Each structure stands twice: as structure tokens, then as C-alpha cells.
Tab-separated table of C-alpha atoms in Angstrom:
chain	number	residue	atom	x	y	z
A	30	MET	CA	0.000	0.000	0.000
A	31	LEU	CA	2.797	2.440	0.837
A	32	ALA	CA	4.475	1.932	-2.531
A	33	ALA	CA	1.893	4.381	-3.920
A	34	ILE	CA	3.525	7.160	-1.888
A	35	GLU	CA	6.985	6.319	-3.228
A	36	ALA	CA	5.587	6.280	-6.765
A	37	LEU	CA	4.312	9.851	-6.354
A	38	PHE	CA	7.742	11.185	-5.389
A	39	LEU	CA	10.064	9.118	-7.596
A	40	PRO	CA	9.502	11.097	-10.844
A	41	ALA	CA	10.445	14.336	-9.053
A	42	LEU	CA	13.548	12.705	-7.564
A	43	ARG	CA	14.569	11.333	-10.945
A	44	ALA	CA	14.191	14.733	-12.574
A	45	ALA	CA	16.235	16.429	-9.829
A	46	LEU	CA	19.051	13.863	-9.591
A	47	GLY	CA	19.395	13.267	-13.318
A	48	PRO	CA	18.952	10.179	-15.498
A	49	ASP	CA	22.346	8.699	-14.605
A	50	ALA	CA	21.821	8.653	-10.814
A	51	SER	CA	21.195	5.309	-9.117
A	52	LEU	CA	17.734	5.652	-7.569
A	53	ARG	CA	15.831	2.936	-5.728
A	54	SER	CA	12.558	2.694	-3.833
A	55	GLY	CA	11.723	0.633	-0.776
A	56	PRO	CA	14.259	-0.714	1.737
A	57	ALA	CA	17.737	-0.581	0.180
A	58	GLY	CA	21.247	-1.492	1.251
A	59	ALA	CA	24.587	0.031	0.304
A	60	PRO	CA	25.299	0.091	-3.446
A	61	ALA	CA	27.273	-2.797	-4.917
A	62	GLY	CA	28.807	-0.765	-7.753
A	63	PRO	CA	31.437	1.992	-7.714
A	64	SER	CA	28.991	4.929	-7.760
A	65	GLY	CA	26.703	6.280	-5.055
A	66	GLN	CA	23.007	5.705	-4.625
A	67	VAL	CA	19.794	7.348	-3.398
A	68	SER	CA	16.757	5.513	-2.029
A	69	LEU	CA	13.284	6.527	-0.930
A	70	TRP	CA	11.372	4.305	1.468
A	71	ALA	CA	7.860	4.755	2.855
A	72	GLU	CA	8.497	2.658	5.961
A	73	LYS	CA	5.188	2.501	7.810
A	74	LEU	CA	1.825	4.116	8.398
A	75	GLU	CA	0.748	4.730	11.977
A	76	TRP	CA	-2.499	6.155	13.288
A	77	ASP	CA	-2.482	9.076	15.701
A	78	GLY	CA	-4.352	9.007	18.991
A	79	ALA	CA	-4.547	6.532	21.847
A	80	GLU	CA	-4.426	2.804	21.192
A	81	GLY	CA	-7.929	1.351	21.027
A	82	GLU	CA	-9.513	4.721	20.334
A	83	ASP	CA	-12.474	4.342	17.970
A	84	PRO	CA	-12.156	6.224	14.663
A	85	THR	CA	-14.934	8.353	13.181
A	86	ARG	CA	-17.374	6.302	11.088
A	87	ASP	CA	-19.825	7.632	8.519
A	88	PRO	CA	-22.297	6.045	6.089
A	89	VAL	CA	-20.980	5.142	2.653
A	90	CYS	CA	-22.593	5.354	-0.801
A	91	ALA	CA	-22.262	3.384	-3.989
A	92	GLY	CA	-20.611	5.227	-6.833
A	93	TRP	CA	-18.387	5.283	-9.901
A	94	GLN	CA	-14.812	6.384	-10.442
A	95	GLY	CA	-12.881	6.789	-13.657
A	96	GLU	CA	-11.179	9.157	-16.070
A	97	VAL	CA	-13.197	11.279	-18.475
A	98	SER	CA	-12.192	12.791	-21.817
A	99	PRO	CA	-12.895	16.283	-23.201
A	100	ASP	CA	-15.349	17.088	-25.939
A	101	PRO	CA	-13.214	17.575	-29.096
A	102	ALA	CA	-15.325	20.588	-30.049
A	103	SER	CA	-15.068	22.176	-26.582
A	104	PRO	CA	-11.832	21.309	-24.694
A	105	LEU	CA	-13.125	22.618	-21.359
A	106	ASP	CA	-16.204	20.361	-21.436
A	107	PHE	CA	-15.944	16.742	-20.242
A	108	PRO	CA	-19.113	14.709	-20.876
A	109	LEU	CA	-19.831	12.147	-18.152
A	110	PRO	CA	-20.263	8.537	-19.312
A	111	GLU	CA	-23.502	6.657	-18.772
A	112	ALA	CA	-21.867	4.624	-15.980
A	113	ALA	CA	-21.174	7.808	-13.970
A	114	ARG	CA	-24.579	7.915	-12.312
A	115	GLY	CA	-25.522	9.997	-9.325
A	116	GLU	CA	-23.987	13.299	-8.278
A	117	VAL	CA	-20.335	14.250	-8.773
A	118	ALA	CA	-18.583	13.860	-5.424
A	119	GLU	CA	-15.003	14.669	-6.379
A	120	VAL	CA	-12.857	15.795	-9.310
A	121	GLN	CA	-9.091	15.282	-9.474
A	122	SER	CA	-6.773	16.775	-12.090
A	123	PRO	CA	-4.116	15.617	-12.350
A	124	PRO	CA	-4.930	12.471	-10.319
A	125	GLY	CA	-3.742	13.188	-6.795
A	126	ARG	CA	-5.007	16.782	-6.689
A	127	ILE	CA	-8.645	17.414	-5.691
A	128	LEU	CA	-10.114	20.482	-7.389
A	129	PRO	CA	-12.716	22.586	-5.540
A	130	PRO	CA	-16.198	22.801	-7.083
A	131	GLY	CA	-17.282	26.274	-8.057
A	132	ASP	CA	-13.707	27.575	-8.248
A	133	ALA	CA	-12.346	25.081	-10.800
A	134	TRP	CA	-15.386	23.321	-12.268
A	135	GLN	CA	-19.168	23.096	-12.352
A	136	ILE	CA	-21.763	20.601	-13.571
A	137	ASP	CA	-24.010	21.542	-16.477
A	138	GLY	CA	-26.470	18.685	-16.998
A	139	ARG	CA	-24.298	15.654	-17.796
A	140	THR	CA	-21.197	17.703	-18.592
A	141	LEU	CA	-18.292	18.560	-16.305
A	142	ARG	CA	-17.257	22.084	-17.304
A	143	PHE	CA	-13.905	23.621	-16.314
A	144	PHE	CA	-13.236	27.347	-16.090
A	145	SER	CA	-9.641	26.868	-17.321
A	146	ALA	CA	-7.696	23.988	-18.824
A	147	PRO	CA	-7.145	21.201	-16.248
A	148	GLY	CA	-3.572	20.383	-15.272
A	149	GLY	CA	-3.656	16.790	-16.482
A	150	PRO	CA	-5.934	13.753	-16.814
A	151	VAL	CA	-9.337	14.251	-15.174
A	152	ARG	CA	-10.621	11.641	-12.717
A	153	VAL	CA	-14.213	11.854	-11.505
A	154	SER	CA	-15.936	10.146	-8.562
A	155	THR	CA	-19.714	10.022	-8.213
A	156	ARG	CA	-22.034	8.827	-5.456
A	157	THR	CA	-25.531	7.408	-5.600
A	158	VAL	CA	-27.500	5.562	-2.905
A	159	PRO	CA	-26.307	4.515	0.573
A	160	VAL	CA	-25.072	0.925	0.818
A	161	ARG	CA	-24.051	-1.441	3.593
A	162	GLY	CA	-20.610	-0.604	4.907
A	163	TYR	CA	-18.912	2.487	6.302
A	164	ARG	CA	-16.317	5.189	5.785
A	165	GLU	CA	-13.764	5.335	8.586
A	166	ARG	CA	-11.550	8.386	9.140
A	167	ARG	CA	-8.666	9.014	11.502
A	168	PHE	CA	-5.472	11.050	11.454
A	169	GLY	CA	-2.177	9.290	10.856
A	170	HIS	CA	1.336	9.706	9.521
A	171	VAL	CA	3.694	7.876	7.180
A	172	ALA	CA	7.398	7.563	8.034
A	173	LEU	CA	9.352	8.444	4.892
A	174	SER	CA	13.115	7.916	4.622
A	175	LEU	CA	15.382	9.532	2.004
A	176	ARG	CA	18.853	7.954	2.112
A	177	ALA	CA	22.057	8.566	0.137
A	178	TRP	CA	25.395	6.790	-0.149
A	179	ALA	CA	28.569	8.451	-1.462
A	180	HIS	CA	32.334	8.368	-0.946
A	181	ASP	CA	32.451	11.427	1.339
A	182	GLY	CA	30.234	13.609	3.498
A	183	PRO	CA	29.930	16.623	1.150
A	184	ALA	CA	28.745	14.381	-1.691
A	185	VAL	CA	26.140	12.815	0.603
A	186	ASP	CA	24.950	16.254	1.708
A	187	SER	CA	24.618	17.376	-1.910
A	188	LEU	CA	22.516	14.327	-2.851
A	189	LEU	CA	20.276	14.709	0.190
A	190	ALA	CA	19.770	18.448	-0.300
A	191	THR	CA	18.831	17.964	-3.944
A	192	GLY	CA	16.524	15.073	-3.113
A	193	LEU	CA	14.840	16.831	-0.197
A	194	ALA	CA	14.156	19.937	-2.270
A	195	ALA	CA	12.473	17.720	-4.883
A	196	LEU	CA	10.355	15.932	-2.251
A	197	LEU	CA	9.126	19.129	-0.599
A	198	ALA	CA	8.247	20.700	-3.944
A	199	ALA	CA	6.456	17.562	-5.168
A	200	ALA	CA	4.381	17.369	-1.961
A	201	GLU	CA	2.789	20.716	-2.847
A	202	ASN	CA	1.371	19.272	-6.068
A	203	PHE	CA	-1.048	16.728	-4.561
A	204	ASN	CA	-3.603	16.722	-1.744
A	205	VAL	CA	-4.728	13.088	-1.794
A	206	VAL	CA	-2.847	9.791	-2.102
A	207	GLU	CA	-4.706	6.663	-3.191
A	208	LEU	CA	-2.959	4.025	-1.055
A	209	ALA	CA	-4.893	0.913	-2.066
A	210	GLY	CA	-8.134	-0.246	-3.560
A	211	ALA	CA	-10.191	-3.278	-4.515
A	212	ALA	CA	-12.950	-1.696	-6.565
A	213	PRO	CA	-15.750	-1.310	-5.845
A	214	SER	CA	-15.660	-2.669	-2.291
A	215	LEU	CA	-12.554	-1.140	-0.660
A	216	SER	CA	-10.517	2.042	-0.920
A	217	VAL	CA	-7.799	3.410	1.369
A	218	ARG	CA	-6.332	6.866	0.906
A	219	LEU	CA	-4.511	9.682	2.659
A	220	THR	CA	-6.095	13.116	2.330
A	221	ARG	CA	-4.619	16.575	2.977
A	222	PRO	CA	-1.058	15.236	3.361
A	223	ARG	CA	1.712	17.506	4.668
A	224	LEU	CA	5.391	16.610	4.430
A	225	SER	CA	7.821	17.746	7.113
A	226	VAL	CA	11.388	16.883	8.160
A	227	VAL	CA	11.910	15.311	11.586
A	228	ALA	CA	15.563	14.142	11.633
A	229	LEU	CA	18.914	14.293	9.810
A	230	GLU	CA	21.410	11.426	10.233
A	231	GLN	CA	24.870	10.499	8.987
A	232	ASP	CA	26.945	7.372	9.557
A	233	ALA	CA	29.340	4.918	7.916
A	234	ASP	CA	28.046	1.956	5.936
A	235	GLY	CA	31.033	-0.217	5.060
A	236	PRO	CA	33.229	1.728	2.621
A	237	TRP	CA	30.473	4.300	2.108
A	238	THR	CA	29.419	7.446	3.906
A	239	SER	CA	25.677	7.297	4.378
A	240	GLY	CA	23.175	10.019	5.203
A	241	ARG	CA	19.463	9.993	5.832
A	242	VAL	CA	16.638	12.518	5.998
A	243	ARG	CA	13.677	11.237	7.985
A	244	CYS	CA	10.339	12.827	7.094
A	245	VAL	CA	6.720	12.339	8.055
A	246	LEU	CA	3.740	12.693	5.756
A	247	ARG	CA	0.775	13.591	7.963
A	248	GLY	CA	-2.857	13.539	6.911
A	249	GLU	CA	-6.236	11.919	7.402
A	250	VAL	CA	-6.483	8.234	6.534
A	251	GLU	CA	-9.818	7.401	4.937
A	252	LEU	CA	-10.946	3.782	4.590
A	253	ALA	CA	-14.197	3.067	2.756
A	254	LEU	CA	-15.828	-0.371	2.806
A	255	ARG	CA	-18.857	-1.092	0.610
A	256	LEU	CA	-20.784	-4.327	1.176
A	257	GLY	CA	-23.420	-5.413	-1.304
A	258	GLU	CA	-26.439	-3.483	-2.419
A	259	ALA	CA	-28.247	-0.572	-0.878
A	260	ALA	CA	-29.629	-1.163	2.575
A	261	PRO	CA	-33.402	-1.842	2.458
A	262	GLU	CA	-35.601	0.950	3.723
A	263	GLY	CA	-39.303	1.466	4.125
A	264	ARG	CA	-41.110	4.551	2.875
A	265	ILE	CA	-44.678	5.750	3.424
A	266	ARG	CA	-46.517	5.583	0.109
A	267	ASP	CA	-49.750	7.255	1.161
A	268	VAL	CA	-51.819	8.102	4.221
A	269	THR	CA	-55.572	7.543	4.482
A	270	VAL	CA	-57.570	9.527	7.056
A	271	THR	CA	-61.097	8.414	8.064
A	272	LEU	CA	-63.292	10.756	10.129
A	273	ARG	CA	-66.012	9.211	12.321
A	274	ARG	CA	-68.862	11.224	13.829
A	275	PRO	CA	-69.594	10.434	17.494
């Protein structure tokens, strides 16, 4: 699940470090070759608050999620497909950045209309009727480790400074991270993430000098579970009133 976070940052790291740099994701050891290396590892996700504390739970609705394409005759208009039933709950463009309704887009019938050209592919989520299940929300944080190996301390510092600048800049470009999903029943994501630095470390790793920047990505973890069809409900169809004289 945490690999999705690494995948968001790796393109920015690659662009900053250059195509020839050795860049890895996940847990990594010292490089085997003659040149240095940089790694990014999303180590773990932990929930904030006391152990055993119940998270907030809300009802959940059925819905649709997918990318939509513009009308060739009107590039700011994105017709919704037939499968996208219900009301539009969320619009992302590019995926990973939620756009506010009214400021960035509006709905005109069955068309999603932007006020200016979107910044990338457009992903739409809709919601229809309530279903069995729940949406659970609680605050949490992801431990993120940026590590570099080089032959001396100044080279390590240079790699880490370049990499950290790329991470902090990239974090400003998204406000939701889709961590995992098993459509249409399960989705796990991190909303309103904020990246901050918590520690700087340097040590020796065999023949290498190694440095590490420890960061945390804080936000609200949202887990949605949808089970089966809409919950049955009874509704009053009509009321008959009979008056009787005493």
C-alpha cells in the first residue's frame, strides 16, 4: 500500500538527480557498484491518537470512479459517461489533486465544465444511494526515509539536499494519495497530506558514507468499505384519514 507514496515522489527525484543517478525505492542497502546511490522508502503508516480509540465512522454510498475525456469541439467540457450515475462527489486533475467545485469546475447537466484547462488527466468520482458498509476516518502519519550513499560527506549532503528539495516541492502538487483499492468494495487513501522533516542522520556503511533525511507525511487516513447493495428501507406511500362522527 505504501508503494503508492513512493511512486508519487520518484519522478520528481529522478528529474532532480538526473537520469544517470542510481535511484531505488523501498528498503535498500549500500550500493554494490562503484557509484553512489539514493533511495526513498515509505516505511510505515501509523495512526495518531490513543491505542484502542475508535475512529470516526460515517455512512458510505455506492458510486463510480474513472477518467473522463474532453469534448473535441469544446476542450473545457468533459461529458460524463452513462456509468457515472448519481452526483459528482469529487474531481481530481491531475490524479492526486482534488479540485474545488465552483472555483475550478461546475456541472451543467451531464457535462463537467472547467473554467480553465485542467492540469492533467481528469478523474471523476460520483455517489448514488447509501449501501451497507462504512467510511472510517482518523489522522495518521507515514514515516518516509530519504537515504544517500557516497564516498564522502559533502557528496552525501549534496545528494540529500537535492533530493529533499524535490520531495518538498512535489508534496505541494497533490492533496490526496490513493494508497490501495479493490474496486468497488474497498478504498484506502490519505487526504490533505503535509510533508515535514523530523531528523537528519549520517553514519558509515562499510566503505560508504551514508546520510538519511527522515520525514513524516501527515494527513487523514480514509478507509471506505462497501458491502453489497443498498440497505433496504421502508417509505410511506400514502396516508388515508377516516373521520367518524360520534
